[in-house]
Amino acid sequence: MKIAIASDHGGFKLKQELIEHFKRQNITLCDLGTKSEESCDYPDIAAVMAHNILQKESDLGILICGTGIGISIAANRFKGIRAAILYDDFCAEMAKKHNNANVIVFGGRTMSLSDVIKRIDIFLQTEFEGGRHSLRIAKIEQGD
Ligand code: RB5
């Protein structure tokens, strides 16, 4: 599975820590930026990630801003993106099981590295249930 990661400046430190963590497990995350703690705009980062996922360059995206809120709002404006903030372990499971999220989102200023690693592991180990949840996702894709 190909996993891409991107953050604004508010999530930069956590992004770098996650890249290092997964590197130790021989998993390379595709780093889509930002490249430093210099201020940048999270909608631009969300757009880069959305295009990457929609063009099937990666199977899963990890997005991080200060709270996870702005960057998830921005990512979810792209048709076909299902970005979910994994704000606890239960939501990490449900975001896969029921929502089949293709982007998972964290807050660099609100979540600890260990909590985030645990939630990513839970998400990756969970299967999408399909069935009625597929129908609901299809309704999201239909839009208005
Ligand atoms: C940037 O200061 C901050 O607003 C951003 O990282 C994010 O938390 C927005 O929702």
Short mmCIF file of C-alpha atoms and ligand atoms in Angstrom, two decimals:
data_model
loop_
_atom_site.label_atom_id
_atom_site.label_comp_id
_atom_site.label_asym_id
_atom_site.label_seq_id
_atom_site.Cartn_x
_atom_site.Cartn_y
_atom_site.Cartn_z
CA MET A 1 0.00 0.00 0.00
CA LYS A 2 1.29 3.43 -0.97
CA ILE A 3 0.81 6.07 1.73
CA ALA A 4 1.33 9.80 1.19
CA ILE A 5 1.72 12.35 3.98
CA ALA A 6 1.48 16.14 3.98
CA SER A 7 1.10 18.93 6.52
CA ASP A 8 1.10 22.66 6.92
CA HIS A 9 3.54 24.31 9.34
CA GLY A 10 1.26 23.45 12.29
CA GLY A 11 1.68 19.75 11.53
CA PHE A 12 5.24 19.79 10.25
CA LYS A 13 6.90 18.39 13.41
CA LEU A 14 4.41 15.52 13.70
CA LYS A 15 4.78 14.77 9.98
CA GLN A 16 8.55 14.45 10.31
CA GLU A 17 8.17 12.23 13.39
CA LEU A 18 5.74 9.94 11.56
CA ILE A 19 8.06 9.68 8.55
CA GLU A 20 10.89 8.64 10.89
CA HIS A 21 8.67 6.20 12.77
CA PHE A 22 7.55 4.42 9.60
CA LYS A 23 11.07 4.46 8.15
CA ARG A 24 12.18 2.41 11.17
CA GLN A 25 9.51 -0.12 10.13
CA ASN A 26 10.82 -0.11 6.54
CA ILE A 27 7.74 1.74 5.35
CA THR A 28 8.41 4.79 3.18
CA LEU A 29 5.78 7.52 3.34
CA CYS A 30 5.62 9.71 0.25
CA ASP A 31 6.25 13.23 1.59
CA LEU A 32 4.17 15.85 -0.26
CA GLY A 33 5.35 18.75 1.92
CA THR A 34 5.48 21.23 3.51
CA LYS A 35 9.23 21.28 3.85
CA SER A 36 9.70 23.47 6.94
CA GLU A 37 7.93 25.22 9.81
CA GLU A 38 7.62 28.36 7.70
CA SER A 39 4.00 29.48 7.55
CA CYS A 40 1.95 28.16 4.62
CA ASP A 41 -1.74 27.76 3.76
CA TYR A 42 -3.39 24.44 4.61
CA PRO A 43 -5.85 24.59 1.64
CA ASP A 44 -2.85 24.41 -0.72
CA ILE A 45 -1.54 21.33 1.10
CA ALA A 46 -4.97 19.68 1.08
CA ALA A 47 -5.23 20.28 -2.68
CA VAL A 48 -1.88 18.61 -3.38
CA MET A 49 -2.98 15.59 -1.34
CA ALA A 50 -6.43 15.44 -2.94
CA HIS A 51 -4.94 15.38 -6.45
CA ASN A 52 -2.45 12.70 -5.41
CA ILE A 53 -5.21 10.43 -4.08
CA LEU A 54 -7.68 11.11 -6.90
CA GLN A 55 -5.01 10.38 -9.50
CA LYS A 56 -4.35 7.10 -7.65
CA GLU A 57 -0.71 7.93 -7.00
CA SER A 58 -1.29 6.77 -3.41
CA ASP A 59 -3.82 4.47 -1.75
CA LEU A 60 -4.07 6.47 1.48
CA GLY A 61 -3.26 10.01 2.54
CA ILE A 62 -2.26 11.34 5.95
CA LEU A 63 -2.91 15.07 6.43
CA ILE A 64 -1.89 17.17 9.41
CA CYS A 65 -2.49 20.79 10.38
CA GLY A 66 -2.57 22.39 13.82
CA THR A 67 -5.94 20.94 14.80
CA GLY A 68 -6.80 18.75 11.81
CA ILE A 69 -9.92 20.87 11.28
CA GLY A 70 -8.93 23.28 8.51
CA ILE A 71 -7.09 20.75 6.41
CA SER A 72 -9.94 18.20 6.63
CA ILE A 73 -12.53 20.83 5.64
CA ALA A 74 -10.35 21.76 2.67
CA ALA A 75 -9.68 18.16 1.59
CA ASN A 76 -13.35 17.23 1.76
CA ARG A 77 -14.21 19.90 -0.83
CA PHE A 78 -12.69 17.57 -3.46
CA LYS A 79 -15.20 15.08 -4.91
CA GLY A 80 -14.01 11.58 -4.11
CA ILE A 81 -12.03 12.54 -1.03
CA ARG A 82 -13.26 11.18 2.28
CA ALA A 83 -11.06 12.82 4.90
CA ALA A 84 -11.66 11.83 8.53
CA ILE A 85 -10.10 13.27 11.68
CA LEU A 86 -9.10 10.31 13.86
CA TYR A 87 -9.67 12.03 17.18
CA ASP A 88 -9.75 8.80 19.21
CA ASP A 89 -9.20 5.06 18.78
CA PHE A 90 -12.88 4.29 18.19
CA CYS A 91 -13.06 6.84 15.39
CA ALA A 92 -9.88 5.37 13.90
CA GLU A 93 -11.71 2.05 13.59
CA MET A 94 -14.99 3.53 12.35
CA ALA A 95 -13.33 5.80 9.79
CA LYS A 96 -12.30 2.62 7.97
CA LYS A 97 -15.13 0.24 8.88
CA HIS A 98 -18.02 2.58 8.03
CA ASN A 99 -16.58 5.53 6.08
CA ASN A 100 -13.76 3.89 4.12
CA ALA A 101 -11.79 7.14 4.49
CA ASN A 102 -9.09 7.64 1.89
CA VAL A 103 -7.44 10.45 3.85
CA ILE A 104 -6.86 10.34 7.62
CA VAL A 105 -6.26 13.58 9.47
CA PHE A 106 -4.48 14.56 12.66
CA GLY A 107 -3.76 17.66 14.72
CA GLY A 108 -0.10 18.44 15.23
CA ARG A 109 -0.91 20.77 18.12
CA THR A 110 -3.64 18.64 19.67
CA MET A 111 -2.50 14.99 19.46
CA SER A 112 0.55 13.11 20.75
CA LEU A 113 2.81 11.09 18.46
CA SER A 114 2.03 7.85 20.31
CA ASP A 115 -1.75 8.38 20.03
CA VAL A 116 -1.45 9.13 16.32
CA ILE A 117 0.70 6.05 15.65
CA LYS A 118 -1.83 3.88 17.51
CA ARG A 119 -4.74 5.32 15.52
CA ILE A 120 -2.95 4.81 12.19
CA ASP A 121 -2.28 1.18 13.16
CA ILE A 122 -5.93 0.64 14.11
CA PHE A 123 -7.09 2.20 10.83
CA LEU A 124 -4.72 0.05 8.75
CA GLN A 125 -5.75 -3.14 10.56
CA THR A 126 -9.48 -2.54 10.07
CA GLU A 127 -11.51 -3.67 7.05
CA PHE A 128 -14.27 -1.66 5.35
CA GLU A 129 -17.61 -3.37 6.01
CA GLY A 130 -19.21 -2.44 2.69
CA GLY A 131 -22.94 -3.24 2.34
CA ARG A 132 -25.12 -0.38 3.56
CA HIS A 133 -22.01 1.72 4.10
CA SER A 134 -21.13 1.46 0.40
CA LEU A 135 -24.60 2.78 -0.44
CA ARG A 136 -24.11 5.72 1.93
CA ILE A 137 -20.75 6.54 0.42
CA ALA A 138 -22.31 6.38 -3.06
CA LYS A 139 -24.85 8.98 -1.88
CA ILE A 140 -22.01 11.26 -0.80
CA GLU A 141 -20.43 10.86 -4.23
CA GLN A 142 -23.74 11.78 -5.91
CA GLY A 143 -23.64 15.18 -4.22
CA ASP A 144 -26.67 17.50 -4.42
C1 RB5 B 1 -2.23 27.42 11.28
O1 RB5 B 1 -1.84 28.37 12.21
C2 RB5 B 1 -3.51 26.74 11.74
O2 RB5 B 1 -4.57 27.60 11.60
C3 RB5 B 1 -3.72 25.47 10.94
O3 RB5 B 1 -2.64 24.62 11.13
C4 RB5 B 1 -4.94 24.65 11.31
O4 RB5 B 1 -4.98 24.36 12.67
C5 RB5 B 1 -6.24 25.13 10.80
O5 RB5 B 1 -7.29 24.52 11.02
#
